[in-house]
């Protein structure tokens, strides 16, 4: 199988917040799991530089847009380190030479199909969302996402004939050819399509965009609307601008899975507009759109613009990458918003990683050192055939984006291991084995079994907590003699 997985590219008007870090980690867990399952995988991240919000934030900060965008985009790109992300590629739409030719090619293909036309447009525009709203979608004349006033805009724009693709999109989504998960989001988008699709504006005046953005091919008075531009990043990073691009063929056209991981606020752009643009251009659409809800703090949505932000880098500095990744996988629910607290992050890490997996690993390695000089007894046991199932089950859960089930499989395996230790009491057996060959063989068998189970758990957690996985496997790796017991996860102490 060949899998291409992407995250949404954020606009870079401020530092990254925790909700976006969740999206990155969720996609990274998926990418790592598919690699372990034997897929060829390409994992793309990036930044949406051409957003009008970037221009306004730069103006407010009194900095040139280019400098402002470069600075903030670099902060997003630098998240890969602290979050331990396995990106294969990263695209910055304003700085990457692959981007503009791809957007232009997509535009020209839609135009050649007859799907682009110019007309006067008037409507209510939220600059936070960078989209127009119908009057009935507004709440008290305000944007439903941002709860702030919208701008009334009247100008000539280029339009895309989205109405031509109503039947096509309904078929795609209803048949599952385009998978939208979890189910409530699929229902939401299907209802939207069935409610009737109107043509959408895909450009704006160069003046209103303050000259920031890609010009409409053949019309210098207009720049391409930021969503048409931004969505194209998924294929511009594959060299779509060049009709001969081998990467585009490999990772898009001939790929088995083309997966977009996104937040619920931008579902319509990904499940409706984007597949329609691609269909218009005669190109295949994504195969799967995985939607996540928001993180909240004290019940309020995390948002860069609302100034309510939890810095993921700060959490990593305080509690470590694995604690944060584990909390994301363990506690974030698939459909409803999840409230973040530091107390819960610390509690989960201490309970599952320090006391659970960490403690079990340490006890077992210590036993092997105390009673067998650190050498794992070479005994074949029936559990050896059973343990690979854990890794397969975990990979399968992650492939279905059920990260919480994957975590439960791991914590269940650790609990079973601890129970087994308590029931078999190898330390008592060790006390009285003496020269008794049967008892020696029994203890050999137990220790071999425990070690192979720790190995299995260590391998199974790799997509979720790669750092911890590496430390567990370093303790019980495939070498005959184990290194001295070293804690793999230190309990987090909070004041
Ligand atoms: Zn808005």
Short mmCIF file of C-alpha atoms and ligand atoms in Angstrom, two decimals:
data_model
loop_
_atom_site.label_atom_id
_atom_site.label_comp_id
_atom_site.label_asym_id
_atom_site.label_seq_id
_atom_site.Cartn_x
_atom_site.Cartn_y
_atom_site.Cartn_z
CA UNK A 1 0.00 0.00 0.00
CA UNK A 2 1.04 3.57 -0.65
CA UNK A 3 -0.27 6.23 1.73
CA UNK A 4 -0.10 9.99 1.48
CA UNK A 5 -1.13 11.85 4.63
CA UNK A 6 -1.39 15.58 5.22
CA UNK A 7 -2.40 18.06 7.90
CA UNK A 8 -4.17 21.35 7.31
CA UNK A 9 -1.78 24.20 6.70
CA UNK A 10 -2.43 26.91 9.30
CA UNK A 11 -2.22 30.60 8.66
CA UNK A 12 0.70 31.96 10.57
CA UNK A 13 -0.60 35.14 12.15
CA UNK A 14 0.53 34.03 15.63
CA UNK A 15 2.40 31.26 17.43
CA UNK A 16 1.04 27.69 17.15
CA UNK A 17 -1.55 26.57 19.72
CA UNK A 18 -2.34 23.24 21.33
CA UNK A 19 -5.32 22.35 19.12
CA UNK A 20 -3.10 22.41 16.06
CA UNK A 21 -0.45 20.38 17.88
CA UNK A 22 -3.13 17.74 18.43
CA UNK A 23 -3.82 17.60 14.70
CA UNK A 24 -0.12 17.24 13.94
CA UNK A 25 0.33 14.44 16.47
CA UNK A 26 -2.81 12.60 15.36
CA UNK A 27 -1.56 12.59 11.77
CA UNK A 28 1.95 11.64 12.85
CA UNK A 29 0.67 8.66 14.86
CA UNK A 30 -1.19 7.55 11.75
CA UNK A 31 1.82 8.03 9.46
CA UNK A 32 4.08 6.08 11.83
CA UNK A 33 1.54 3.26 12.16
CA UNK A 34 1.18 2.91 8.39
CA UNK A 35 4.97 2.78 8.02
CA UNK A 36 5.15 0.03 10.64
CA UNK A 37 2.37 -1.80 8.83
CA UNK A 38 4.63 -1.88 5.78
CA UNK A 39 3.15 0.95 3.70
CA UNK A 40 5.20 3.39 1.74
CA UNK A 41 4.25 6.66 3.42
CA UNK A 42 4.69 10.33 2.67
CA UNK A 43 3.67 12.76 5.42
CA UNK A 44 3.32 16.44 4.55
CA UNK A 45 3.08 19.54 6.72
CA UNK A 46 3.11 23.20 5.79
CA UNK A 47 1.96 26.74 6.37
CA UNK A 48 -0.66 28.90 4.67
CA UNK A 49 1.27 32.07 4.03
CA UNK A 50 -1.13 33.89 1.70
CA UNK A 51 -3.90 34.39 4.21
CA UNK A 52 -5.16 37.95 4.43
CA UNK A 53 -5.05 37.53 8.20
CA UNK A 54 -1.29 37.34 7.96
CA UNK A 55 -1.23 40.69 6.20
CA UNK A 56 -3.39 42.32 8.85
CA UNK A 57 -1.43 40.79 11.73
CA UNK A 58 1.80 42.03 10.14
CA UNK A 59 0.31 45.50 9.75
CA UNK A 60 -0.77 45.50 13.39
CA UNK A 61 2.73 44.46 14.41
CA UNK A 62 4.28 47.12 12.18
CA UNK A 63 6.37 44.57 10.28
CA UNK A 64 6.64 43.82 6.56
CA UNK A 65 4.33 40.92 5.64
CA UNK A 66 7.18 38.87 4.21
CA UNK A 67 9.27 39.15 7.41
CA UNK A 68 6.28 38.54 9.65
CA UNK A 69 5.23 35.43 7.73
CA UNK A 70 8.78 34.07 7.56
CA UNK A 71 9.18 34.39 11.30
CA UNK A 72 5.89 32.74 12.27
CA UNK A 73 6.09 30.04 9.60
CA UNK A 74 9.49 29.02 10.95
CA UNK A 75 7.92 28.54 14.39
CA UNK A 76 5.36 26.17 12.94
CA UNK A 77 7.98 24.23 11.04
CA UNK A 78 10.08 24.00 14.21
CA UNK A 79 7.26 22.16 16.04
CA UNK A 80 8.45 18.98 14.36
CA UNK A 81 11.27 18.71 16.94
CA UNK A 82 9.40 19.06 20.25
CA UNK A 83 6.39 17.07 19.01
CA UNK A 84 8.61 14.37 17.44
CA UNK A 85 6.87 14.57 14.06
CA UNK A 86 8.02 12.36 11.21
CA UNK A 87 7.35 14.78 8.35
CA UNK A 88 8.75 13.71 5.00
CA UNK A 89 8.12 17.14 3.53
CA UNK A 90 7.03 20.62 4.59
CA UNK A 91 5.66 23.30 2.27
CA UNK A 92 5.43 27.04 2.85
CA UNK A 93 3.05 28.38 0.26
CA UNK A 94 4.67 31.80 -0.21
CA UNK A 95 8.28 30.63 -0.07
CA UNK A 96 8.27 27.28 -1.85
CA UNK A 97 8.96 27.45 -5.61
CA UNK A 98 6.77 24.35 -6.12
CA UNK A 99 3.59 26.12 -5.02
CA UNK A 100 2.75 28.93 -7.46
CA UNK A 101 3.08 26.86 -10.67
CA UNK A 102 0.80 24.19 -9.19
CA UNK A 103 -1.91 26.68 -8.22
CA UNK A 104 -1.70 28.21 -11.67
CA UNK A 105 -1.99 24.82 -13.36
CA UNK A 106 -5.01 23.90 -11.23
CA UNK A 107 -6.63 27.25 -12.00
CA UNK A 108 -6.05 26.92 -15.74
CA UNK A 109 -7.43 23.37 -15.73
CA UNK A 110 -10.64 24.52 -14.01
CA UNK A 111 -10.86 27.45 -16.45
CA UNK A 112 -10.38 25.15 -19.44
CA UNK A 113 -13.30 23.08 -18.17
CA UNK A 114 -15.42 26.23 -18.22
CA UNK A 115 -15.90 26.27 -14.46
CA UNK A 116 -14.51 29.77 -13.78
CA UNK A 117 -16.34 33.01 -14.59
CA UNK A 118 -16.34 36.65 -13.43
CA UNK A 119 -19.25 38.43 -11.85
CA UNK A 120 -20.19 41.05 -9.28
CA UNK A 121 -20.36 39.70 -5.80
CA UNK A 122 -21.79 41.11 -2.68
CA UNK A 123 -21.80 39.41 0.69
CA UNK A 124 -20.80 39.20 4.34
CA UNK A 125 -17.22 38.18 4.79
CA UNK A 126 -15.45 36.98 7.94
CA UNK A 127 -11.79 37.72 7.71
CA UNK A 128 -11.13 35.24 10.53
CA UNK A 129 -12.57 32.39 8.44
CA UNK A 130 -11.61 33.96 5.10
CA UNK A 131 -15.01 33.08 3.70
CA UNK A 132 -18.38 34.55 2.89
CA UNK A 133 -21.40 33.72 5.02
CA UNK A 134 -25.04 33.60 4.00
CA UNK A 135 -27.16 35.90 6.15
CA UNK A 136 -28.96 32.95 7.76
CA UNK A 137 -25.65 31.42 8.83
CA UNK A 138 -24.73 34.47 10.93
CA UNK A 139 -25.51 34.58 14.62
CA UNK A 140 -26.65 38.07 15.66
CA UNK A 141 -25.00 39.40 12.47
CA UNK A 142 -21.73 37.86 13.63
CA UNK A 143 -19.51 35.04 12.34
CA UNK A 144 -20.62 31.75 13.95
CA UNK A 145 -16.96 30.66 14.39
CA UNK A 146 -15.42 33.87 15.64
CA UNK A 147 -18.44 35.66 17.12
CA UNK A 148 -17.34 38.92 15.67
CA UNK A 149 -18.84 41.29 13.10
CA UNK A 150 -18.48 40.40 9.43
CA UNK A 151 -17.51 42.83 6.66
CA UNK A 152 -19.92 43.67 3.90
CA UNK A 153 -18.02 43.33 0.63
CA UNK A 154 -19.12 44.22 -2.91
CA UNK A 155 -16.74 43.64 -5.82
CA UNK A 156 -16.10 41.76 -9.04
CA UNK A 157 -14.74 38.28 -8.38
CA UNK A 158 -13.98 35.07 -10.19
CA UNK A 159 -16.46 32.33 -9.41
CA UNK A 160 -16.18 28.56 -9.50
CA UNK A 161 -19.19 26.58 -10.72
CA UNK A 162 -19.56 24.47 -7.59
CA UNK A 163 -23.21 23.94 -8.53
CA UNK A 164 -22.01 21.71 -11.39
CA UNK A 165 -20.57 19.24 -8.87
CA UNK A 166 -23.50 18.70 -6.56
CA UNK A 167 -24.39 15.26 -7.93
CA UNK A 168 -20.76 14.22 -8.19
CA UNK A 169 -20.00 15.19 -4.58
CA UNK A 170 -23.10 13.54 -3.23
CA UNK A 171 -22.14 10.30 -4.97
CA UNK A 172 -18.55 10.51 -3.73
CA UNK A 173 -19.51 10.99 -0.10
CA UNK A 174 -22.61 8.80 0.04
CA UNK A 175 -20.81 5.86 -1.61
CA UNK A 176 -17.80 6.16 0.68
CA UNK A 177 -15.50 6.63 -2.30
CA UNK A 178 -14.57 9.74 -0.36
CA UNK A 179 -14.55 8.61 3.23
CA UNK A 180 -15.38 11.32 5.79
CA UNK A 181 -14.85 10.30 9.40
CA UNK A 182 -16.15 10.22 12.12
CA UNK A 183 -19.72 9.57 11.03
CA UNK A 184 -21.39 12.76 12.39
CA UNK A 185 -19.10 14.85 10.20
CA UNK A 186 -19.95 12.75 7.16
CA UNK A 187 -23.64 13.33 7.85
CA UNK A 188 -23.06 17.04 8.31
CA UNK A 189 -21.27 17.46 5.01
CA UNK A 190 -23.67 15.23 3.12
CA UNK A 191 -26.61 17.29 4.40
CA UNK A 192 -24.80 20.42 3.25
CA UNK A 193 -24.31 19.03 -0.27
CA UNK A 194 -27.91 17.79 -0.46
CA UNK A 195 -29.10 21.23 0.61
CA UNK A 196 -27.87 22.52 -2.76
CA UNK A 197 -24.54 24.02 -3.75
CA UNK A 198 -24.06 27.56 -4.98
CA UNK A 199 -21.12 28.78 -7.00
CA UNK A 200 -18.33 30.18 -4.85
CA UNK A 201 -16.04 33.16 -5.18
CA UNK A 202 -12.44 32.04 -5.79
CA UNK A 203 -10.67 35.36 -6.10
CA UNK A 204 -10.70 38.82 -4.60
CA UNK A 205 -9.46 42.20 -5.67
CA UNK A 206 -5.72 42.67 -5.45
CA UNK A 207 -6.43 45.92 -3.65
CA UNK A 208 -8.44 44.25 -0.86
CA UNK A 209 -5.73 41.60 -0.54
CA UNK A 210 -3.18 44.42 -0.26
CA UNK A 211 -1.23 42.84 -3.07
CA UNK A 212 -0.45 39.71 -1.02
CA UNK A 213 -1.28 36.49 -2.83
CA UNK A 214 -1.03 34.78 -6.20
CA UNK A 215 -2.41 36.71 -9.15
CA UNK A 216 -5.24 35.17 -11.14
CA UNK A 217 -3.64 33.93 -14.38
CA UNK A 218 -4.41 36.56 -17.01
CA UNK A 219 -6.13 38.97 -14.57
CA UNK A 220 -3.74 41.13 -12.55
CA UNK A 221 -6.59 42.93 -10.80
CA UNK A 222 -7.46 39.80 -8.83
CA UNK A 223 -5.58 37.43 -6.54
CA UNK A 224 -6.60 33.82 -6.07
CA UNK A 225 -8.80 33.31 -3.05
CA UNK A 226 -6.79 31.93 -0.19
CA UNK A 227 -8.65 28.60 0.03
CA UNK A 228 -8.18 27.74 -3.63
CA UNK A 229 -4.52 28.59 -3.12
CA UNK A 230 -4.11 26.86 0.24
CA UNK A 231 -5.86 23.59 -0.63
CA UNK A 232 -3.57 23.22 -3.64
CA UNK A 233 -0.62 22.78 -1.24
CA UNK A 234 -1.47 19.09 -0.97
CA UNK A 235 -0.53 18.59 -4.60
CA UNK A 236 1.86 21.49 -5.16
CA UNK A 237 4.19 19.77 -2.68
CA UNK A 238 4.10 16.79 -5.06
CA UNK A 239 5.20 18.93 -7.98
CA UNK A 240 1.77 19.22 -9.62
CA UNK A 241 3.00 22.39 -11.33
CA UNK A 242 5.03 20.16 -13.62
CA UNK A 243 2.79 17.90 -15.76
CA UNK A 244 5.57 15.27 -15.77
CA UNK A 245 6.07 15.22 -12.00
CA UNK A 246 6.89 11.69 -10.81
CA UNK A 247 5.97 12.56 -7.19
CA UNK A 248 2.49 13.62 -8.19
CA UNK A 249 1.98 10.36 -10.02
CA UNK A 250 3.41 8.26 -7.19
CA UNK A 251 1.82 9.94 -4.20
CA UNK A 252 -1.45 11.28 -5.59
CA UNK A 253 -2.59 9.68 -8.82
CA UNK A 254 -1.35 6.15 -8.08
CA UNK A 255 -1.56 6.30 -4.29
CA UNK A 256 -3.88 3.87 -2.46
CA UNK A 257 -4.72 6.35 0.28
CA UNK A 258 -4.80 10.15 0.10
CA UNK A 259 -5.68 11.19 3.62
CA UNK A 260 -6.31 14.72 4.90
CA UNK A 261 -6.38 15.22 8.67
CA UNK A 262 -8.28 18.42 9.52
CA UNK A 263 -10.26 20.24 12.21
CA UNK A 264 -14.04 20.34 12.05
CA UNK A 265 -14.14 24.07 11.20
CA UNK A 266 -12.73 23.51 7.71
CA UNK A 267 -14.65 20.38 6.76
CA UNK A 268 -16.59 22.07 3.94
CA UNK A 269 -13.44 23.28 2.22
CA UNK A 270 -11.92 19.81 2.25
CA UNK A 271 -14.93 17.58 1.63
CA UNK A 272 -16.77 19.83 -0.85
CA UNK A 273 -14.67 22.56 -2.48
CA UNK A 274 -11.41 20.65 -2.80
CA UNK A 275 -12.80 17.46 -4.40
CA UNK A 276 -14.83 19.71 -6.74
CA UNK A 277 -11.75 21.72 -7.82
CA UNK A 278 -9.91 18.46 -8.49
CA UNK A 279 -12.81 16.91 -10.38
CA UNK A 280 -13.04 20.04 -12.49
CA UNK A 281 -9.34 19.79 -13.26
CA UNK A 282 -9.74 16.12 -14.19
CA UNK A 283 -7.67 14.93 -11.24
CA UNK A 284 -8.55 12.34 -8.56
CA UNK A 285 -9.72 13.62 -5.18
CA UNK A 286 -8.68 12.61 -1.67
CA UNK A 287 -9.79 9.16 -0.49
CA UNK A 288 -10.26 10.03 3.15
CA UNK A 289 -10.91 13.06 5.31
CA UNK A 290 -10.33 12.54 8.98
CA UNK A 291 -11.97 15.26 11.07
CA UNK A 292 -11.17 16.14 14.66
CA UNK A 293 -13.06 18.33 17.12
CA UNK A 294 -11.53 21.21 19.05
CA UNK A 295 -9.62 21.34 22.27
CA UNK A 296 -10.95 23.72 24.85
CA UNK A 297 -9.57 25.17 28.03
CA UNK A 298 -12.16 25.72 30.74
CA UNK A 299 -14.81 25.16 28.07
CA UNK A 300 -13.52 27.84 25.67
CA UNK A 301 -12.20 27.07 22.19
CA UNK A 302 -8.46 27.49 21.81
CA UNK A 303 -7.79 30.09 19.21
CA UNK A 304 -4.88 32.16 18.10
CA UNK A 305 -7.09 35.12 17.32
CA UNK A 306 -9.09 34.96 20.56
CA UNK A 307 -5.80 35.12 22.42
CA UNK A 308 -6.65 31.95 24.32
CA UNK A 309 -3.69 29.78 23.73
CA UNK A 310 -1.76 26.99 25.39
CA UNK A 311 1.73 26.78 23.95
CA UNK A 312 2.51 23.17 23.05
CA UNK A 313 6.23 23.91 23.24
CA UNK A 314 5.87 25.03 26.83
CA UNK A 315 4.07 21.79 27.73
CA UNK A 316 6.79 19.74 26.08
CA UNK A 317 9.46 21.69 27.94
CA UNK A 318 7.67 21.06 31.25
CA UNK A 319 6.36 17.51 30.84
CA UNK A 320 8.07 15.98 27.82
CA UNK A 321 6.95 15.00 24.33
CA UNK A 322 5.67 11.56 25.26
CA UNK A 323 3.40 12.81 28.05
CA UNK A 324 1.75 15.27 25.66
CA UNK A 325 1.41 12.77 22.79
CA UNK A 326 0.01 10.19 25.17
CA UNK A 327 -2.61 12.60 26.50
CA UNK A 328 -3.68 13.50 22.95
CA UNK A 329 -4.14 9.83 22.04
CA UNK A 330 -5.70 8.79 25.30
CA UNK A 331 -8.13 11.54 26.16
CA UNK A 332 -9.18 13.51 23.07
CA UNK A 333 -12.63 12.29 22.05
CA UNK A 334 -13.49 11.78 18.37
CA UNK A 335 -16.54 14.02 17.98
CA UNK A 336 -17.16 16.25 21.01
CA UNK A 337 -14.68 18.91 22.05
CA UNK A 338 -12.24 17.90 24.77
CA UNK A 339 -11.21 20.11 27.65
CA UNK A 340 -7.50 20.26 28.31
CA UNK A 341 -6.03 20.50 31.78
CA UNK A 342 -2.44 20.09 32.90
CA UNK A 343 -3.66 17.99 35.83
CA UNK A 344 -5.11 15.38 33.49
CA UNK A 345 -2.03 15.33 31.29
CA UNK A 346 0.16 14.72 34.34
CA UNK A 347 -2.22 12.15 35.82
CA UNK A 348 -2.36 10.07 32.63
CA UNK A 349 1.40 10.18 32.15
CA UNK A 350 2.09 9.15 35.73
CA UNK A 351 -0.55 6.44 35.83
CA UNK A 352 0.01 4.87 32.41
CA UNK A 353 3.60 5.63 31.54
CA UNK A 354 5.48 5.97 34.84
CA UNK A 355 3.55 3.56 37.09
CA UNK A 356 2.23 1.38 34.29
CA UNK A 357 4.58 0.61 31.43
CA UNK A 358 7.64 2.24 33.00
CA UNK A 359 7.37 0.41 36.27
CA UNK A 360 6.63 -2.96 34.70
CA UNK A 361 9.63 -2.63 32.37
CA UNK A 362 11.88 -1.72 35.25
CA UNK A 363 10.70 -4.56 37.50
CA UNK A 364 11.19 -7.17 34.82
CA UNK A 365 14.62 -5.98 33.70
CA UNK A 366 15.65 -5.86 37.36
CA UNK A 367 14.49 -9.47 37.87
CA UNK A 368 16.52 -10.66 34.90
CA UNK A 369 19.57 -8.90 36.32
CA UNK A 370 19.08 -10.13 39.87
CA UNK A 371 18.41 -13.76 39.02
CA UNK A 372 20.03 -14.38 35.63
CA UNK A 373 22.89 -11.87 35.51
CA UNK A 374 21.03 -9.77 32.92
CA UNK A 375 20.85 -12.61 30.39
CA UNK A 376 17.38 -13.36 29.02
CA UNK A 377 16.83 -17.15 29.25
CA UNK A 378 16.67 -18.67 25.78
CA UNK A 379 13.33 -20.39 26.20
CA UNK A 380 10.65 -20.60 23.59
CA UNK A 381 7.21 -20.12 25.11
CA UNK A 382 3.72 -20.24 23.72
CA UNK A 383 3.23 -16.53 24.33
CA UNK A 384 5.85 -15.70 21.72
CA UNK A 385 3.30 -16.58 19.07
CA UNK A 386 0.62 -14.51 20.71
CA UNK A 387 2.35 -11.20 21.33
CA UNK A 388 2.60 -9.91 17.74
CA UNK A 389 -1.21 -9.62 17.88
CA UNK A 390 -0.94 -6.64 20.19
CA UNK A 391 1.06 -4.65 17.68
CA UNK A 392 -1.29 -5.60 14.83
CA UNK A 393 -4.36 -4.66 16.86
CA UNK A 394 -2.83 -1.32 17.80
CA UNK A 395 -1.90 -0.58 14.17
CA UNK A 396 -5.39 -1.51 13.05
CA UNK A 397 -7.00 0.82 15.61
CA UNK A 398 -4.75 3.67 14.57
CA UNK A 399 -5.49 3.05 10.90
CA UNK A 400 -9.16 3.54 11.78
CA UNK A 401 -8.07 6.69 13.67
CA UNK A 402 -9.31 5.15 16.92
CA UNK A 403 -6.38 6.31 19.01
CA UNK A 404 -8.22 5.81 22.26
CA UNK A 405 -8.76 2.12 21.48
CA UNK A 406 -5.07 1.79 20.62
CA UNK A 407 -4.19 3.26 24.01
CA UNK A 408 -6.64 0.94 25.77
CA UNK A 409 -5.08 -2.10 24.11
CA UNK A 410 -1.70 -1.01 25.46
CA UNK A 411 -2.88 -0.21 29.00
CA UNK A 412 -4.78 -3.54 29.09
CA UNK A 413 -1.63 -5.37 28.04
CA UNK A 414 0.38 -3.61 30.76
CA UNK A 415 -2.29 -4.42 33.37
CA UNK A 416 -2.32 -8.07 32.29
CA UNK A 417 1.46 -8.18 32.56
CA UNK A 418 1.36 -6.73 36.06
CA UNK A 419 -1.31 -9.24 37.11
CA UNK A 420 0.78 -12.05 35.70
CA UNK A 421 3.76 -10.84 37.75
CA UNK A 422 1.66 -10.75 40.93
CA UNK A 423 0.15 -14.19 40.34
CA UNK A 424 3.36 -16.01 39.36
CA UNK A 425 5.59 -14.20 41.88
CA UNK A 426 8.92 -14.92 40.16
CA UNK A 427 10.82 -13.34 43.10
CA UNK A 428 9.52 -16.13 45.42
CA UNK A 429 10.40 -18.80 42.92
CA UNK A 430 13.89 -17.32 42.74
CA UNK A 431 14.30 -17.60 46.51
CA UNK A 432 13.80 -21.36 46.58
CA UNK A 433 14.99 -22.54 43.16
CA UNK A 434 18.47 -23.45 44.44
CA UNK A 435 19.69 -26.40 42.40
CA UNK A 436 16.14 -27.54 41.60
CA UNK A 437 16.20 -27.95 37.83
CA UNK A 438 12.45 -27.88 37.44
CA UNK A 439 12.13 -24.64 39.40
CA UNK A 440 15.02 -23.11 37.45
CA UNK A 441 13.31 -24.01 34.20
CA UNK A 442 10.07 -22.53 35.47
CA UNK A 443 11.72 -19.24 36.35
CA UNK A 444 13.56 -19.22 33.00
CA UNK A 445 10.23 -19.59 31.25
CA UNK A 446 8.59 -16.83 33.26
CA UNK A 447 11.39 -14.33 32.69
CA UNK A 448 11.52 -15.08 28.98
CA UNK A 449 7.77 -14.61 28.76
CA UNK A 450 7.79 -11.30 30.61
CA UNK A 451 10.60 -9.94 28.48
CA UNK A 452 8.86 -10.86 25.24
CA UNK A 453 5.71 -9.16 26.46
CA UNK A 454 7.55 -5.97 27.34
CA UNK A 455 9.14 -6.08 23.89
CA UNK A 456 5.72 -6.44 22.29
CA UNK A 457 4.30 -3.52 24.25
CA UNK A 458 7.40 -1.43 23.50
CA UNK A 459 6.94 -2.05 19.79
CA UNK A 460 3.18 -1.46 19.90
CA UNK A 461 3.47 2.02 21.46
CA UNK A 462 5.95 3.26 18.87
CA UNK A 463 3.49 5.27 16.75
CA UNK A 464 2.04 7.00 19.82
CA UNK A 465 5.09 7.61 22.00
CA UNK A 466 8.12 6.96 19.82
CA UNK A 467 10.60 8.29 22.40
CA UNK A 468 9.32 6.05 25.18
CA UNK A 469 9.13 3.10 22.80
CA UNK A 470 12.80 3.53 21.93
CA UNK A 471 13.74 3.64 25.63
CA UNK A 472 11.71 0.51 26.44
CA UNK A 473 13.22 -1.37 23.51
CA UNK A 474 16.70 -0.24 24.54
CA UNK A 475 16.03 -1.91 27.92
CA UNK A 476 14.67 -5.18 26.54
CA UNK A 477 15.92 -5.09 22.94
CA UNK A 478 16.81 -8.20 21.07
CA UNK A 479 20.26 -8.48 22.58
CA UNK A 480 20.95 -11.48 24.78
CA UNK A 481 22.29 -9.46 27.71
CA UNK A 482 20.14 -6.57 28.88
CA UNK A 483 21.63 -3.21 29.85
CA UNK A 484 21.43 -2.21 33.53
CA UNK A 485 17.87 -1.31 34.57
CA UNK A 486 17.20 2.40 33.95
CA UNK A 487 13.84 4.11 34.40
CA UNK A 488 12.20 4.63 31.00
CA UNK A 489 9.71 7.25 32.18
CA UNK A 490 10.24 9.42 35.23
CA UNK A 491 7.20 10.24 37.31
CA UNK A 492 6.19 13.87 36.80
CA UNK A 493 6.32 15.81 40.07
CA UNK A 494 4.17 18.90 40.27
CA UNK A 495 4.23 21.46 43.00
ZN1 LIG B 1 -15.11 33.72 11.31
#
